[in-house]
XYZ file of C-alpha atoms in Angstrom:
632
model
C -4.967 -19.816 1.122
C -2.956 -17.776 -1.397
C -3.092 -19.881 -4.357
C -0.508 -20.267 -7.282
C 0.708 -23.713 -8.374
C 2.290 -25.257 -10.511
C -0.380 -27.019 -13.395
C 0.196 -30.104 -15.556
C -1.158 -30.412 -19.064
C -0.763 -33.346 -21.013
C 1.542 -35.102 -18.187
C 4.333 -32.614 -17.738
C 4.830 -29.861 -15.206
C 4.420 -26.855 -16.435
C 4.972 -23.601 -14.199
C 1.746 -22.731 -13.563
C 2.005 -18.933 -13.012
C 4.169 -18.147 -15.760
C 1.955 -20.000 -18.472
C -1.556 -18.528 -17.184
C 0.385 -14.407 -16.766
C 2.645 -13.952 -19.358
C 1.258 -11.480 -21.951
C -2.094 -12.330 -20.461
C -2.784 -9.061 -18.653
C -4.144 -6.533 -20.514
C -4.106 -7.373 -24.076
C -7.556 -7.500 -25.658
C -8.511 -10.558 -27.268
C -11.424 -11.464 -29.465
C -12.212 -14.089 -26.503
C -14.006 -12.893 -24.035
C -13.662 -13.349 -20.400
C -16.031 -15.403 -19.102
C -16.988 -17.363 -22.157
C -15.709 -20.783 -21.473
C -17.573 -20.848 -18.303
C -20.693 -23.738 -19.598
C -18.506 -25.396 -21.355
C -15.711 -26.608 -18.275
C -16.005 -30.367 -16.905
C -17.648 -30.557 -13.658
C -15.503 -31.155 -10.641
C -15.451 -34.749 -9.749
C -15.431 -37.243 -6.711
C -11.918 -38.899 -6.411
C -12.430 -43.115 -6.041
C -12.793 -43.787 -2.232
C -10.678 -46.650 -2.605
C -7.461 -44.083 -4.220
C -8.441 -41.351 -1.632
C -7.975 -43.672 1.503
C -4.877 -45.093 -0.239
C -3.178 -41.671 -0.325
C -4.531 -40.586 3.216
C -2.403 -43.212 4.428
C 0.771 -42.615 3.085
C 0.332 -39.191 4.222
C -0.356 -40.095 7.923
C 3.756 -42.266 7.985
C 5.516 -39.632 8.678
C 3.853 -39.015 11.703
C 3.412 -42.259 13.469
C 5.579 -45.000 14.878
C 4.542 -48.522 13.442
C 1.843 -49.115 16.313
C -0.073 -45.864 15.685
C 0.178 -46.519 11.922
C -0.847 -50.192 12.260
C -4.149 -48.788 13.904
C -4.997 -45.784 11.340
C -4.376 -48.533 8.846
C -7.709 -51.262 10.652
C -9.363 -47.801 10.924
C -9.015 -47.077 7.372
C -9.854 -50.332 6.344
C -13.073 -50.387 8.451
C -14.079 -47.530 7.241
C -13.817 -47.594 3.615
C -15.587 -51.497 3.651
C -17.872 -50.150 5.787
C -19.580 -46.864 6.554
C -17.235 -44.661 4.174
C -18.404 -46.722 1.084
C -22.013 -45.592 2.440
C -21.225 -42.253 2.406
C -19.170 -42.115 -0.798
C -21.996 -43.345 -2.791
C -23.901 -40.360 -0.975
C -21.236 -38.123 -2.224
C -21.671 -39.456 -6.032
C -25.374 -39.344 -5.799
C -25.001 -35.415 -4.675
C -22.208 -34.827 -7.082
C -24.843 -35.834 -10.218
C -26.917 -33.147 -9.600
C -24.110 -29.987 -9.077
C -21.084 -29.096 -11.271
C -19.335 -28.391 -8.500
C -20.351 -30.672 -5.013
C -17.775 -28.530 -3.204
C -18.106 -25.100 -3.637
C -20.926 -24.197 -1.098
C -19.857 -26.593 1.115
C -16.532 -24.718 1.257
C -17.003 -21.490 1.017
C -19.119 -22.010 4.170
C -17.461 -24.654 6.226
C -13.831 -23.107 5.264
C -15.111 -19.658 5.557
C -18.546 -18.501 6.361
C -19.108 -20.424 9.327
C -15.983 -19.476 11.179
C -16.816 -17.065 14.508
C -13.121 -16.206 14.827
C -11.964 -12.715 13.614
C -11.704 -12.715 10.376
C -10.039 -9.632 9.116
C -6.586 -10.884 10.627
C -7.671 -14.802 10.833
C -8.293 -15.062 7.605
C -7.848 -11.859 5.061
C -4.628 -11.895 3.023
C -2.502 -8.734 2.687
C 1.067 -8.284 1.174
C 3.051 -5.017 -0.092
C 3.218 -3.471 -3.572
C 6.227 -3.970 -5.024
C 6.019 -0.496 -6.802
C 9.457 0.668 -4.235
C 11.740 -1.931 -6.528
C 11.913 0.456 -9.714
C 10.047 3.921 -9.652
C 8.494 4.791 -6.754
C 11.060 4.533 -3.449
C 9.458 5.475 -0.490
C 9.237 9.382 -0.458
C 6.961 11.759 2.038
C 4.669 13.743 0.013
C 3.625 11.631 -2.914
C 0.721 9.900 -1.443
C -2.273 11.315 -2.911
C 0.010 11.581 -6.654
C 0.874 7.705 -6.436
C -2.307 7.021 -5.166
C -4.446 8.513 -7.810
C -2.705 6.624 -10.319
C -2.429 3.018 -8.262
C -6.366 3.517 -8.466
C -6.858 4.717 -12.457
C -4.743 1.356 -13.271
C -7.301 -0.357 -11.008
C -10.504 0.918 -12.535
C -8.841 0.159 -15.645
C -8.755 -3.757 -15.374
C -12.400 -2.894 -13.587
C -12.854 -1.900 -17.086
C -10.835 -4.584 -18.561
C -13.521 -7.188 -16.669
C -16.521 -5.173 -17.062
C -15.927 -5.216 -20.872
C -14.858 -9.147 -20.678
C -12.013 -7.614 -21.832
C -9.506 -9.348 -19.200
C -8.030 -12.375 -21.490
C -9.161 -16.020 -20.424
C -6.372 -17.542 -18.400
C -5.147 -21.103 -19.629
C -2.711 -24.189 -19.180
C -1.631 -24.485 -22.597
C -5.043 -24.522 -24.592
C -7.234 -25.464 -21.730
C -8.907 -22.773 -19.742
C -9.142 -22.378 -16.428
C -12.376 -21.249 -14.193
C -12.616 -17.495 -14.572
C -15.118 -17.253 -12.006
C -13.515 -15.737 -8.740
C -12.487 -12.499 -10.820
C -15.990 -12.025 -10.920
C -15.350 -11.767 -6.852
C -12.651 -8.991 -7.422
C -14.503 -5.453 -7.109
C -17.794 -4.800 -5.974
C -17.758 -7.738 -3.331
C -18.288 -8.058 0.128
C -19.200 -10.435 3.189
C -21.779 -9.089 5.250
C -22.104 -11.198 8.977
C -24.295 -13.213 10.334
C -25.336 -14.224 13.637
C -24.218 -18.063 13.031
C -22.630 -17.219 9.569
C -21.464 -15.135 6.753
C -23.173 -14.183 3.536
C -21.222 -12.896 0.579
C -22.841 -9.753 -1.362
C -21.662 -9.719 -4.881
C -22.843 -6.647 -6.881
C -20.604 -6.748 -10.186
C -22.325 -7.311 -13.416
C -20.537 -6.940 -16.917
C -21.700 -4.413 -19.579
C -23.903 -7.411 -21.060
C -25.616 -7.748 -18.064
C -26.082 -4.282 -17.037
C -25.699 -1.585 -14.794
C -22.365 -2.195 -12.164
C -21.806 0.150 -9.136
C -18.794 2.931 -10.096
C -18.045 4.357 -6.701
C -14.954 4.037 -4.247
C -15.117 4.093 -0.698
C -12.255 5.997 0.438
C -11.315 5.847 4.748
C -9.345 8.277 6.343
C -8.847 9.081 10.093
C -12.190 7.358 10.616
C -13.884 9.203 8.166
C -15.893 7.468 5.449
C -15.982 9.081 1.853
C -17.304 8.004 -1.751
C -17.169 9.675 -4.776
C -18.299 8.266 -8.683
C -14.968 6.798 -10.602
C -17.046 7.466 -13.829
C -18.093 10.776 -15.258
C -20.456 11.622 -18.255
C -19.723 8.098 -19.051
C -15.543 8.242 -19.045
C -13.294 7.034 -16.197
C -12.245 9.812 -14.752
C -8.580 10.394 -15.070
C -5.138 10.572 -12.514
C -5.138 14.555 -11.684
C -9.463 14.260 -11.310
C -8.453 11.547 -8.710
C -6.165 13.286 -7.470
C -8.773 16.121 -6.627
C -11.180 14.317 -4.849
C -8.378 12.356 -2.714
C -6.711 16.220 -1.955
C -10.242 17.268 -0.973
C -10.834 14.241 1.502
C -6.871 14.434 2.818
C -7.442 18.040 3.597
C -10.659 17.583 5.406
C -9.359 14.707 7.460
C -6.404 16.641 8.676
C -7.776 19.882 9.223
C -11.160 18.406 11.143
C -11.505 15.941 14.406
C -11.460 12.520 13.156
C -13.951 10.365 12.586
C -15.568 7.365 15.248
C -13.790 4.651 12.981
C -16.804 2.652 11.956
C -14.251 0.402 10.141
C -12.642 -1.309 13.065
C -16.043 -3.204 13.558
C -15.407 -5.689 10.364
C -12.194 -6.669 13.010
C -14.502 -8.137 15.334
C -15.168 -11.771 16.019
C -18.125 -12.270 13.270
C -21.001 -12.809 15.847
C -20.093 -9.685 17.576
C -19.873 -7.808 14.234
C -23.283 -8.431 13.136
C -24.984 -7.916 16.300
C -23.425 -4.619 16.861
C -24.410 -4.090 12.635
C -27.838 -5.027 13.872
C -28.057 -2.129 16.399
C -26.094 0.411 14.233
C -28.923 -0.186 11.312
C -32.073 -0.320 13.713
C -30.631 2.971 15.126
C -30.924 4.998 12.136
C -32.425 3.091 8.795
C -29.836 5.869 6.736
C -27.092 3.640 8.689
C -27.908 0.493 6.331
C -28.155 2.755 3.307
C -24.412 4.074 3.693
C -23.028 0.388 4.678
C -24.640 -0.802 1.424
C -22.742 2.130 -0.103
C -19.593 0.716 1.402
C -20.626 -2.935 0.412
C -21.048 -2.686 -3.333
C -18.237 0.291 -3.854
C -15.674 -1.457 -6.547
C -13.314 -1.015 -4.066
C -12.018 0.241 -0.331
C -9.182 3.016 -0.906
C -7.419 3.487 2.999
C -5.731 6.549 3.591
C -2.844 5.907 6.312
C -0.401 8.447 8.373
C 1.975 5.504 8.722
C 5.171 5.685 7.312
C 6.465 1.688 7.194
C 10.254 0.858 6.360
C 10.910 -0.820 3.195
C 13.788 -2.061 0.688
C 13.281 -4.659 -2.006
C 15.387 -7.175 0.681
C 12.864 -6.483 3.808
C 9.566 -5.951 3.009
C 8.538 -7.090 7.020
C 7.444 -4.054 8.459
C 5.421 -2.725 5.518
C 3.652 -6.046 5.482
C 2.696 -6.366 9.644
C 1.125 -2.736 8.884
C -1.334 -3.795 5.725
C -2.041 -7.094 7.416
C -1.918 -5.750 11.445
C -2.165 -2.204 11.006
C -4.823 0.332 11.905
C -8.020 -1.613 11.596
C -10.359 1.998 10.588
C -8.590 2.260 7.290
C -9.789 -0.822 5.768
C -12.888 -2.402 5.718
C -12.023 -6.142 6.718
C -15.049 -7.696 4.739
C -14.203 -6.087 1.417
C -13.143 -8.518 -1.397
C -10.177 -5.596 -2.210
C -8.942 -3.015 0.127
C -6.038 -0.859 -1.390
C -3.704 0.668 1.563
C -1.891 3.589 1.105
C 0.574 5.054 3.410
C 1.943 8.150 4.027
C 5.464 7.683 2.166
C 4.162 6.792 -0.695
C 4.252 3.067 -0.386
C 1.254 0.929 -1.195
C -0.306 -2.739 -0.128
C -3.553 -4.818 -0.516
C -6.241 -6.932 1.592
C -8.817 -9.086 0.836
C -11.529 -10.916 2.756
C -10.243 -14.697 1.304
C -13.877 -16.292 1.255
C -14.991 -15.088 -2.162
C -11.581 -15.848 -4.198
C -8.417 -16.972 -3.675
C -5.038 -15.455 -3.901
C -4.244 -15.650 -7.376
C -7.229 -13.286 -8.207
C -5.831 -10.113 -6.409
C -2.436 -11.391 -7.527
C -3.295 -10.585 -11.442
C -4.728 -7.212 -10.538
C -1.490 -6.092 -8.478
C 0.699 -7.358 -11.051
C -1.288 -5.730 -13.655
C -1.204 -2.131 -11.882
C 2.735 -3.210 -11.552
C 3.753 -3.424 -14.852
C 1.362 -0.486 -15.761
C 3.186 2.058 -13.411
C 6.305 0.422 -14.231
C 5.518 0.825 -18.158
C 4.595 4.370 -17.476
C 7.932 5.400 -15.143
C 5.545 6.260 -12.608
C 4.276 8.798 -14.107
C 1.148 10.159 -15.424
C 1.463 11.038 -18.995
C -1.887 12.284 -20.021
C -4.172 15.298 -19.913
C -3.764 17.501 -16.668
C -7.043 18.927 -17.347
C -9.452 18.773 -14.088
C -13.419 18.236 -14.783
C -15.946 20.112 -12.760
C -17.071 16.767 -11.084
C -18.965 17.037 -8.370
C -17.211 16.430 -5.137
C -17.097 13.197 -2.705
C -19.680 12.282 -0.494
C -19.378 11.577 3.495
C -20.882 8.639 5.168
C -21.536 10.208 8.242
C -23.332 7.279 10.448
C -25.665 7.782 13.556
C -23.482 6.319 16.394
C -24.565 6.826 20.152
C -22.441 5.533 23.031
C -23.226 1.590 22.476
C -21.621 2.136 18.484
C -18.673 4.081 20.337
C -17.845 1.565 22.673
C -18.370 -1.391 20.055
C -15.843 0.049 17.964
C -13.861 0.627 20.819
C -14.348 -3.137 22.223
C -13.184 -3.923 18.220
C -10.060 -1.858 18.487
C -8.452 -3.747 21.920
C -9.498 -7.101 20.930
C -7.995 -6.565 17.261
C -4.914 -4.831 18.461
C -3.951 -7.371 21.337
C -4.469 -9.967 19.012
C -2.061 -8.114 16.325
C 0.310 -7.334 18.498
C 1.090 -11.059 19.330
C 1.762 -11.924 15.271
C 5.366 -12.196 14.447
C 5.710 -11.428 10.710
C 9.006 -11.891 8.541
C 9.359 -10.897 5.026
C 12.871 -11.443 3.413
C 14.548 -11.625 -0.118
C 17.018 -14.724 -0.616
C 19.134 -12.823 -3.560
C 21.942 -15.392 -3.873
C 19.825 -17.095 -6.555
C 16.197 -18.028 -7.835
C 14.370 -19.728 -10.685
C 16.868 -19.114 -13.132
C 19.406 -21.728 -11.238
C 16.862 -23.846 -10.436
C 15.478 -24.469 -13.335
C 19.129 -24.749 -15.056
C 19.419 -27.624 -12.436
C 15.901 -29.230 -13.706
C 14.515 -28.715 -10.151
C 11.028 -27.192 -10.136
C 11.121 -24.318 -8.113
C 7.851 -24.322 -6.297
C 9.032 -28.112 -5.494
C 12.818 -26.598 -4.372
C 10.841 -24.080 -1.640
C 8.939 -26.553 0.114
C 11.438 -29.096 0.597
C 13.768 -26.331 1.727
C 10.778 -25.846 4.149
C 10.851 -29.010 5.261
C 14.473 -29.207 6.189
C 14.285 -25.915 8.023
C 11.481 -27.282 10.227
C 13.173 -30.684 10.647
C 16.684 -28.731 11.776
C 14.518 -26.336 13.882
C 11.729 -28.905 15.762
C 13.340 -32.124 15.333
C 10.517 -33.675 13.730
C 8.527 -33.732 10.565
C 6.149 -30.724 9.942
C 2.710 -31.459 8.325
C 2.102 -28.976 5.639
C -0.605 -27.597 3.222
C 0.288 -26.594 0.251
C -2.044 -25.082 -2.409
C -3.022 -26.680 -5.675
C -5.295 -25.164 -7.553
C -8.008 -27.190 -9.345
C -9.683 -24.225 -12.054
C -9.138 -26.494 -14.967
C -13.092 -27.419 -12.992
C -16.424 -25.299 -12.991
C -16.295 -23.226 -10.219
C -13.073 -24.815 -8.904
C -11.142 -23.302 -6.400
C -7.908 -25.384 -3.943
C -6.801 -28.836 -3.102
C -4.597 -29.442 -0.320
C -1.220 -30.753 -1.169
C 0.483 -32.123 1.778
C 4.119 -31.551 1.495
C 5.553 -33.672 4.260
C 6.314 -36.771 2.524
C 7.734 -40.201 3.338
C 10.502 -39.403 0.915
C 10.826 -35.330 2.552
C 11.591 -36.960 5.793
C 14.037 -39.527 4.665
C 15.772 -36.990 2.618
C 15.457 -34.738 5.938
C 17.138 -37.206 8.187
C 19.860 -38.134 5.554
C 20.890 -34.730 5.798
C 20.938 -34.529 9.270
C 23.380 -37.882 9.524
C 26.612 -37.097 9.690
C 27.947 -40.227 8.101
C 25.336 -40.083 5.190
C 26.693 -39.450 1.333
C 26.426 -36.669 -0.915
C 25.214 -39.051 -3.100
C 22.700 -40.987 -0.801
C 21.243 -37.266 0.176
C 21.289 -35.955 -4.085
C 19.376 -39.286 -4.708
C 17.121 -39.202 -1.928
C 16.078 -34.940 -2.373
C 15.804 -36.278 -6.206
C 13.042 -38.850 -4.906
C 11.290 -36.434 -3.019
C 11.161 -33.787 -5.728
C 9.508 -36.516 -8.128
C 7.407 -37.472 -5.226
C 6.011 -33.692 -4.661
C 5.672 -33.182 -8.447
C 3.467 -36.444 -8.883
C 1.177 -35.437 -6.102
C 0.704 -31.886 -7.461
C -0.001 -33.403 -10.539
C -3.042 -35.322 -8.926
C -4.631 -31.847 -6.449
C -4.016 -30.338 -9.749
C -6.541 -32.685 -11.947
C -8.948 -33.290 -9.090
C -7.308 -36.478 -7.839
C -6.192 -35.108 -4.352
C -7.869 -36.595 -1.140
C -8.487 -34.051 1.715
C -11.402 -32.157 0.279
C -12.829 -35.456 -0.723
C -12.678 -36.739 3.118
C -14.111 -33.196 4.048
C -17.508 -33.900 1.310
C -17.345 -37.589 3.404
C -17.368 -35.965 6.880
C -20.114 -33.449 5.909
C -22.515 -36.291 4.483
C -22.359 -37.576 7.623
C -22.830 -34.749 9.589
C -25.656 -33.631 7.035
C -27.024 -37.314 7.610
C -27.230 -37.161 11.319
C -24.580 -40.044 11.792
C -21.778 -40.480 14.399
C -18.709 -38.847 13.479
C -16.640 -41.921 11.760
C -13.663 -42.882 13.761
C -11.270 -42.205 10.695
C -11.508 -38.306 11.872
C -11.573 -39.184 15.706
C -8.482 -40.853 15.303
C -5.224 -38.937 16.585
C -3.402 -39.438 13.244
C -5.947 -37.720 11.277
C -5.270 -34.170 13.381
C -1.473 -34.783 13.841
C -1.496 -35.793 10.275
C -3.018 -31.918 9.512
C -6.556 -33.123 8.936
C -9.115 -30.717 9.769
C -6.929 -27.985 9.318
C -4.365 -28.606 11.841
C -1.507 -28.251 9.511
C 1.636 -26.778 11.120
C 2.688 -25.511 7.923
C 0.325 -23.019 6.111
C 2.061 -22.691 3.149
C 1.769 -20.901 -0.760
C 3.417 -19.751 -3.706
C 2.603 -16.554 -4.755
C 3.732 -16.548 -7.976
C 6.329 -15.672 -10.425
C 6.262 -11.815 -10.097
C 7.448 -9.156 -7.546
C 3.408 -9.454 -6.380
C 3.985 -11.017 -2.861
C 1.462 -11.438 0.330
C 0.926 -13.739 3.510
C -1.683 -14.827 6.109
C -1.487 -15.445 9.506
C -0.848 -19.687 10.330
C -3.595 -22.155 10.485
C -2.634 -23.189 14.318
C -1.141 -21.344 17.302
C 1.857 -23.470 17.293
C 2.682 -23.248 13.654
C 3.623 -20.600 10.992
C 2.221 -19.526 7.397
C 4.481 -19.267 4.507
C 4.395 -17.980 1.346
C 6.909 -17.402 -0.979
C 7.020 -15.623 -4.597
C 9.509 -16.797 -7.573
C 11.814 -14.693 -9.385
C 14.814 -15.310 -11.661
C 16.912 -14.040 -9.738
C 15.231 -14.500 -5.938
C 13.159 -16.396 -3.794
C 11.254 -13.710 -1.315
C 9.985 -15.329 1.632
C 6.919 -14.277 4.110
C 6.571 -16.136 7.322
C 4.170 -15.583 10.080
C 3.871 -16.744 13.512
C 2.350 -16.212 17.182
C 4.866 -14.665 19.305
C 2.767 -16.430 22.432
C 3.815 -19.567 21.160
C 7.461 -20.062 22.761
C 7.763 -23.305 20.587
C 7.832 -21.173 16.970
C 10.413 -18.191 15.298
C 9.287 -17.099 12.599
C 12.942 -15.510 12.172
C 14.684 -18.832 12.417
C 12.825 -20.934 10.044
C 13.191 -18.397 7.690
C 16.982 -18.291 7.910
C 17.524 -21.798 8.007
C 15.519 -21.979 4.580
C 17.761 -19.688 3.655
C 20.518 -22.126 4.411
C 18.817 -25.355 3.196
C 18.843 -23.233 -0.580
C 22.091 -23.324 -0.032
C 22.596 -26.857 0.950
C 20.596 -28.091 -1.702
C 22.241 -26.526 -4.501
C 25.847 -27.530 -2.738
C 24.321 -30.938 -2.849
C 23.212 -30.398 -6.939
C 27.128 -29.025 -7.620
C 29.159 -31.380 -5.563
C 26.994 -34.833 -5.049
C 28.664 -37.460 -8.489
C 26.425 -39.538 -10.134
């Protein structure tokens, strides 16, 4: 998931994007970036006995007394029995790793998974760029784009040179790892399961690749970002993209060798398999493509945008056309025809907060600049990009074509909803001392109640970086207290007061259990390292995961609610939900806004993505009503 949080330090709640990005972008520091690395605490095993404790609370809202009375024997069975077993399996493995998750994850959460991944899993979201100097505006593509990338090889540089300041909670820092992910990444597929191909290195360690990949009408360019050892500047990138544009539109188009990374993942690497064992040059040029720093995609579309409805510019970088990004790629960088600009990202090397820090970077750098280019307008004689021009017979053709209609049908079905609530934001919030990640999700949780008629299980993320290597807890949102504040509002003869005391009990409840994901005392990924001992053991599945509470609950990723802040910036993005018959949704912070991104499948008659958003939109209201009016 898309992963900002808010952090505690020291026992108070502390917003977690604005203490880890404020004047922490670009400025160069005598720290370097990765140098706290050996020295972070390893990531460790919650108690078994806490775990189970907070498992169950989370299961109540879901089950009458009978079905709760029976989780509860289960429970108990388990952790006196075979759970105990495994947990001291779990410690045992945790002694010898700093982190006894992260492989683990990355391939049960990730790897592993046959599904699509490009639009199953990938996160994409808009460049906010339109909000101060660049409005959408025919023509300015290549311009704008030439300088959206020079701001991106700059914090290339930036990390390259360990340049890119540690990020901390107060004085403690935070895992720095995943921005090692960032550029020069990519998942190759397997037949049974992913492998991630990581080619950046820092100056200290060497040599790192300096080429772009650039796709365009199904064409497949490169060209060096670095020449006689200098970046090479806006108008020189401005060249080579002019050069590629022209020869896109002025020649046929290309067979789209792209739209394969949109196939289900066993697909995709057998039909990689026969591209490369047609013509050996075929592996050279998708190694190219691999290790680039980045994927540039040059698009004819033309999306609608304003700073209040960023929904159709979003459904075209997340569902758009799949041969002008390269799904597998850590970064893609979307450009469209009108000037307007949006990311994607393969989510199983990093997580959202990573590509996060580089948009907001280039953000503040254009807006810092007035969109302009203020430098040199002197061109170099560099040499000219590069096609990839594979060997394809029929078999590639009608893969790619195979890709195409399954991706497309697939897209087509995603509802996707990105609005700005401008009536107020953080500012108000905060004035009310209600944490404003906190206000969002119980707002969610009121808008599901009013639109379903029941409690919604939810994952939130929590980050847990303050570990080596550490990457997301879940935080299930759907409390006890949620729901009771939920129904209260839904009673007619309920109080102001009753309903102000009860949202104030749920607050305190989500910010305590946020506190715990945060410091690695959260439960779900602990039940996960349980389940895979077993499985790793050759034992029956325990009955704690069998048991209809644990999937209705959200367990094993059934969580109706896939759900993220994105921070405290204009940066904003979304992925698709976790279940047919739920939605994701992710919201970023500002003083004066909340902007909300909701997706959902259209197939499923049970969701809107439309109405949940506007009746969040209403429970802001009602919840600040309820902070004006309700007397102590």
């Amino acid at each position: 998931m898309l992963s900002v949080t808010p952090a505690v330090v020291h026992g108070k709640m502390i917003f977690y994007c604005d203490c880890i990005m404020e004047n922490q972008l670009a400025k160069s520091t005598e720290e370097r970036t990765f140098q706290y690395q050996d020295t972070l605490p390893s990531l460790p095993v919650p108690s078994l006995e806490e775990s189970l404790k907070k498992y169950l609370e989370s299961v109540k809202p879901f089950a009458n007394e009978e079905e709760y009375k029976k989780t509860e024997e289960i429970v108990k069975k388990f952790q006196n029995g075979v759970g105990e077993k495994l947990h001291q399996k779990l410690l045992k493995k945790a002694k010898g790793k700093r982190n006894w998750l992260e492989e683990w994850w990355l391939n049960v959460a990730y790897l592993d998974v046959r599904i699509p991944s490009q639009l199953n899993v990938n996160f994409a979201g808009p460049a906010a760029y339109i909000e101060h100097y660049w409005p959408p505006k025919e023509g300015t593509q290549l311009e704008r784009g030439s300088i959206t990338l020079w701001h991106n090889f700059n914090y290339w540089q930036l990390l390259r040179k360990e340049k890119l300041p540690v990020q901390k909670v107060g004085n403690t820092p935070l895992d720095m790892d995943q921005f090692r992910m960032l550029f020069s990444t990519c998942r190759v597929p397997g037949i049974t399961r992913d492998s991630v191909m990581n080619y950046f290195s820092t100056e200290s360690e060497g040599c790192s690749p300096s080429h772009v990949t650039v796709l365009c009408r199904g064409r497949v360019f490169v060209f060096d970002v670095m020449h006689e050892g200098c970046l090479i500047t806006p108008p020189e990138i401005c060249r080579q993209l002019t050069y590629i544009h022209k020869r896109c539109h002025s020649e046929p188009d290309g067979p789209g060798i792209a739209a394969l990374t949109s196939e289900e993942r066993t697909q995709w690497a057998k039909a990689r398999e026969y591209l490369i064992g047609l013509d050996p040059q075929n592996l050279t040029m998708l190694e190219k493509i691999q290790s680039s720093i980045l994927v540039y995609g040059m698009s004819d579309g033309s999306p609608h945008v304003t700073p209040e409805d960023y929904s159709q510019v979003t459904a075209m970088i997340l569902t758009g056309d799949p041969t002008v990004l390269w799904g597998d790629k850590s970064y893609n960088l979307i450009s469209f025809s009108n000037g307007v600009f949006g990311c994607n990202g393969d989510h199983a090397p990093y997580d959202g907060m990573i590509i996060i820090n580089v948009s907001r970077y280039v953000d503040e750098k254009i807006f810092e600049n007035e969109g302009k280019w203020k430098g040199s307008e002197k061109v170099q004689n560099i040499p000219l990009p590069e096609e990839l021009v594979f060997t394809v017979d029929e078999k590639v053709l009608n893969d790619i074509k195979q890709a195409k209609a399954q991706y497309l049908k697939q897209a087509s079905d995603l509802d996707i909803v990105v609005y700005a609530f401008t009536p107020f934001g953080k500012k108000l919030t905060k004035k009310k001392m209600l944490h404003p990640d906190t206000f969002v999700q119980l707002a969610l949780q009121l808008a599901y109640y009013r639109l379903h008629g029941r409690p919604g299980c939810c994952y939130e993320t929590a980050i847990t970086r303050y570990f080596y290597h550490g990457r997301t807890e879940t935080m299930r949102s759907c409390t006890v207290e949620a729901v009771r504040w939920c129904q209260s509002m839904q009673d007619p003869y309920a109080h102001l007061h009753e309903r102000r005391q009860k949202m104030l009990q749920a607050f305190a409840k989500h910010n305590e259990m946020m506190k715990d994901c945060s410091n690695g005392k959260g439960f779900d990924r602990h039940l996960l390292g349980l389940s895979l001992i077993a499985k790793e053991e050759g034992l029956p599945v325990p009955e704690i995961f069998t048991d209809p509470l644990f999937s209705k609950s959200g367990g094993g990723g059934n969580f109706v609610l896939s759900t993220s802040l994105v921070g405290y910036s204009r940066t904003r993005g979304l992925v698709v939900p976790m279940v047919h018959n739920g939605y994701g949704f992710f919201y970023n912070i500002r003083d004066d806004r909340f902007v909300v991104s909701c997706t959902a499948w259209k197939s499923c008659a049970e969701t809107d993505a439309e109405k949940l958003v506007q009746l969040v939109f209403h429970a802001f209201h009602d919840m600040m009503q309820l902070m004006n009016t309700a007397q102590l």
